[in-house]
XYZ file of C-alpha atoms in Angstrom:
235
model
C -36.457 20.684 -21.546
C -35.857 24.209 -22.571
C -39.132 24.207 -24.466
C -40.994 23.123 -21.465
C -39.329 25.589 -19.173
C -40.055 28.517 -21.456
C -43.642 27.028 -21.920
C -44.205 26.991 -18.051
C -43.457 30.665 -17.902
C -45.526 31.675 -20.881
C -48.508 29.585 -19.577
C -48.303 30.992 -16.169
C -48.415 34.524 -17.615
C -51.406 33.602 -19.776
C -53.161 31.927 -17.032
C -52.804 35.149 -15.104
C -54.143 37.179 -17.973
C -57.201 34.772 -18.195
C -57.957 35.255 -14.528
C -57.584 39.135 -14.765
C -59.815 39.481 -17.757
C -62.453 37.440 -15.743
C -62.255 39.716 -12.758
C -62.474 42.915 -15.144
C -65.562 41.534 -16.980
C -67.226 40.780 -13.526
C -66.466 44.213 -12.279
C -67.705 45.763 -15.490
C -71.051 43.792 -15.366
C -71.565 44.572 -11.736
C -70.992 48.208 -12.377
C -73.638 48.255 -15.107
C -76.202 47.024 -12.572
C -78.303 45.357 -15.255
C -81.170 42.976 -14.743
C -80.598 39.373 -15.399
C -82.373 39.562 -18.698
C -80.438 42.407 -19.941
C -77.196 41.050 -18.712
C -78.009 37.818 -20.626
C -78.853 39.872 -23.803
C -75.622 41.777 -23.579
C -73.591 38.674 -22.951
C -75.262 36.857 -25.848
C -74.605 39.645 -28.226
C -70.925 39.845 -27.390
C -70.562 36.168 -27.682
C -72.492 36.045 -31.067
C -70.068 38.600 -32.446
C -67.080 36.647 -31.189
C -68.146 33.381 -32.410
C -68.923 34.811 -35.840
C -65.457 36.330 -36.210
C -63.661 33.475 -34.603
C -65.546 30.147 -34.760
C -63.145 28.176 -32.659
C -64.421 30.169 -29.611
C -67.821 28.475 -30.056
C -68.360 25.423 -27.859
C -65.805 23.544 -26.083
C -63.167 23.799 -28.812
C -61.896 20.350 -28.488
C -62.105 19.871 -32.379
C -59.757 22.894 -32.685
C -57.182 21.293 -30.298
C -57.517 18.129 -32.330
C -56.945 19.855 -35.521
C -53.815 21.524 -34.082
C -52.349 18.253 -32.788
C -52.991 16.787 -36.276
C -51.465 19.831 -38.055
C -54.542 20.589 -39.807
C -54.452 24.268 -39.843
C -56.865 24.734 -42.692
C -59.608 23.227 -40.477
C -58.958 25.856 -37.893
C -59.821 28.922 -40.163
C -62.156 27.483 -42.748
C -65.261 28.751 -41.128
C -63.861 32.172 -40.438
C -63.421 35.378 -42.298
C -59.649 34.631 -42.493
C -60.382 32.112 -45.164
C -60.842 34.815 -47.632
C -57.093 35.774 -47.200
C -54.229 33.981 -48.698
C -53.324 31.310 -46.098
C -49.869 31.832 -44.940
C -47.902 31.173 -41.819
C -48.526 34.639 -40.372
C -52.152 34.361 -40.975
C -52.586 31.294 -38.883
C -50.219 32.926 -36.185
C -52.207 36.098 -36.039
C -55.581 34.098 -36.035
C -54.511 31.839 -33.223
C -52.972 34.845 -31.247
C -56.516 36.565 -31.385
C -58.373 33.385 -30.376
C -56.052 33.103 -27.273
C -56.605 36.773 -26.271
C -60.357 36.683 -26.925
C -61.095 33.240 -25.295
C -60.853 34.888 -21.842
C -63.474 37.378 -22.775
C -65.718 34.685 -24.299
C -65.541 32.548 -21.274
C -65.921 35.289 -18.727
C -69.118 36.808 -20.503
C -70.495 33.321 -21.028
C -70.268 32.588 -17.127
C -70.922 36.041 -15.843
C -73.740 36.951 -17.899
C -76.032 33.958 -16.774
C -74.608 31.053 -18.662
C -73.734 27.656 -17.373
C -70.044 26.424 -17.210
C -66.858 27.045 -15.634
C -63.175 27.488 -16.441
C -62.272 23.860 -16.851
C -62.770 23.198 -20.740
C -61.893 26.681 -21.569
C -58.442 26.494 -19.869
C -57.804 23.175 -21.723
C -58.766 24.766 -24.979
C -56.793 27.887 -24.357
C -53.861 25.868 -23.310
C -53.925 23.884 -26.506
C -54.026 26.881 -28.550
C -51.238 28.502 -26.831
C -49.119 25.428 -27.155
C -49.764 25.198 -30.958
C -49.170 29.002 -31.430
C -45.846 28.656 -29.555
C -44.930 25.757 -31.841
C -45.614 27.713 -34.941
C -43.706 30.660 -33.721
C -40.619 28.368 -32.957
C -40.979 26.728 -36.501
C -40.821 30.293 -38.044
C -37.812 31.535 -36.056
C -35.193 28.793 -36.425
C -36.261 25.541 -35.365
C -38.013 22.845 -37.533
C -38.045 19.674 -35.600
C -40.746 20.721 -32.896
C -42.815 18.196 -31.130
C -46.075 20.009 -31.912
C -48.283 17.299 -30.183
C -46.185 17.355 -26.975
C -46.142 21.086 -26.741
C -50.046 21.177 -27.038
C -50.678 18.561 -24.351
C -48.031 20.321 -22.007
C -49.654 23.720 -22.281
C -53.080 22.229 -21.732
C -51.976 21.140 -18.293
C -50.096 24.318 -17.668
C -53.011 26.436 -18.387
C -55.484 24.324 -16.459
C -52.903 24.409 -13.411
C -52.572 28.117 -13.489
C -56.302 29.062 -13.824
C -57.700 26.475 -11.549
C -54.838 26.324 -9.031
C -54.869 22.390 -9.534
C -51.474 21.216 -10.823
C -51.873 17.548 -9.688
C -55.348 17.401 -11.436
C -53.943 18.824 -14.568
C -50.800 16.590 -14.726
C -52.744 13.303 -14.187
C -55.729 14.328 -16.497
C -53.687 15.016 -19.480
C -51.376 12.099 -18.874
C -54.438 9.779 -18.558
C -56.556 11.141 -21.460
C -53.728 11.160 -23.875
C -51.884 8.129 -22.688
C -48.837 10.231 -22.671
C -47.078 8.793 -19.604
C -43.705 9.705 -21.019
C -44.567 13.294 -20.823
C -44.786 13.187 -17.047
C -41.664 15.126 -16.478
C -42.593 17.925 -19.026
C -46.094 18.043 -17.546
C -44.880 18.427 -14.125
C -42.319 21.048 -15.134
C -44.923 23.311 -16.933
C -47.699 22.731 -14.505
C -45.628 23.439 -11.408
C -44.056 26.694 -12.901
C -47.495 27.968 -14.119
C -48.984 27.248 -10.589
C -46.172 28.976 -8.849
C -46.516 32.163 -11.040
C -50.312 32.209 -10.310
C -49.678 31.754 -6.602
C -47.244 34.584 -6.668
C -49.829 37.071 -8.058
C -52.560 35.713 -5.809
C -52.096 33.242 -3.062
C -55.722 32.253 -3.136
C -57.646 30.857 -6.079
C -59.849 33.658 -7.601
C -62.789 31.240 -7.526
C -62.458 30.779 -3.787
C -61.394 34.401 -2.966
C -65.064 35.502 -2.113
C -65.422 32.461 0.106
C -62.190 33.263 1.773
C -63.117 36.790 2.346
C -66.502 35.698 3.888
C -64.497 33.278 6.242
C -62.176 36.066 7.290
C -64.948 38.359 7.957
C -66.640 35.654 10.074
C -63.582 35.114 12.082
C -63.271 38.770 12.791
C -66.994 39.013 13.955
C -66.636 35.859 16.092
C -63.440 37.377 17.701
C -65.329 40.542 18.522
C -68.305 38.723 20.054
C -65.913 36.520 22.089
C -64.107 39.584 23.625
C -67.280 41.771 24.055
C -68.183 40.564 27.677
C -64.623 41.392 28.790
C -64.948 44.913 27.189
C -68.226 45.549 28.885
C -66.678 44.457 32.287
C -63.697 46.770 31.893
C -66.083 49.657 30.987
């Protein structure tokens, strides 16, 4: 249980980082005031560079998650420039850390520069990578008997819960897709902690914030229209 309690906190912080990067990229692209074509060209150029340097960022990333659960670290970096270095534990840790940090940028530029998609698959991939990274760090510190597959699955649910504000969906999705019904308690712990951390920073889901602001403005306008006849009578 200590693993999953710590993972819930780590995942909640990472989910908040994921959301903040998306907001920063959106603000940056709006500030540039580019046409749709130029915005697509800029996003495509950035994504091309990221995918060349870090191939796991390309596509959905499920193959990388599968390689992580199988312990096949060689398959994760075989197509990257890191393969030219001597493969050591610190090499894998550094590579996965950069993938986790840059996945938020890759997803944001994909969506906000005109591409199709959302945060569903990226949150699962990012969560699986964070879980595997956490397992490797624990193995390097002291612990050797680490349930790597369990950690990967639990953090996938936690990341999805914190990014999409959907803890129940994350819990049942991971449990059903992996047949890991014995992980219900760890899934609940990590997902709920991640969700509470996300709610603490922002009570409303970032994907629904613009809609909530429009509803709030509509309520204010409706109230002003309702009280306008009374104001005219008083005057």
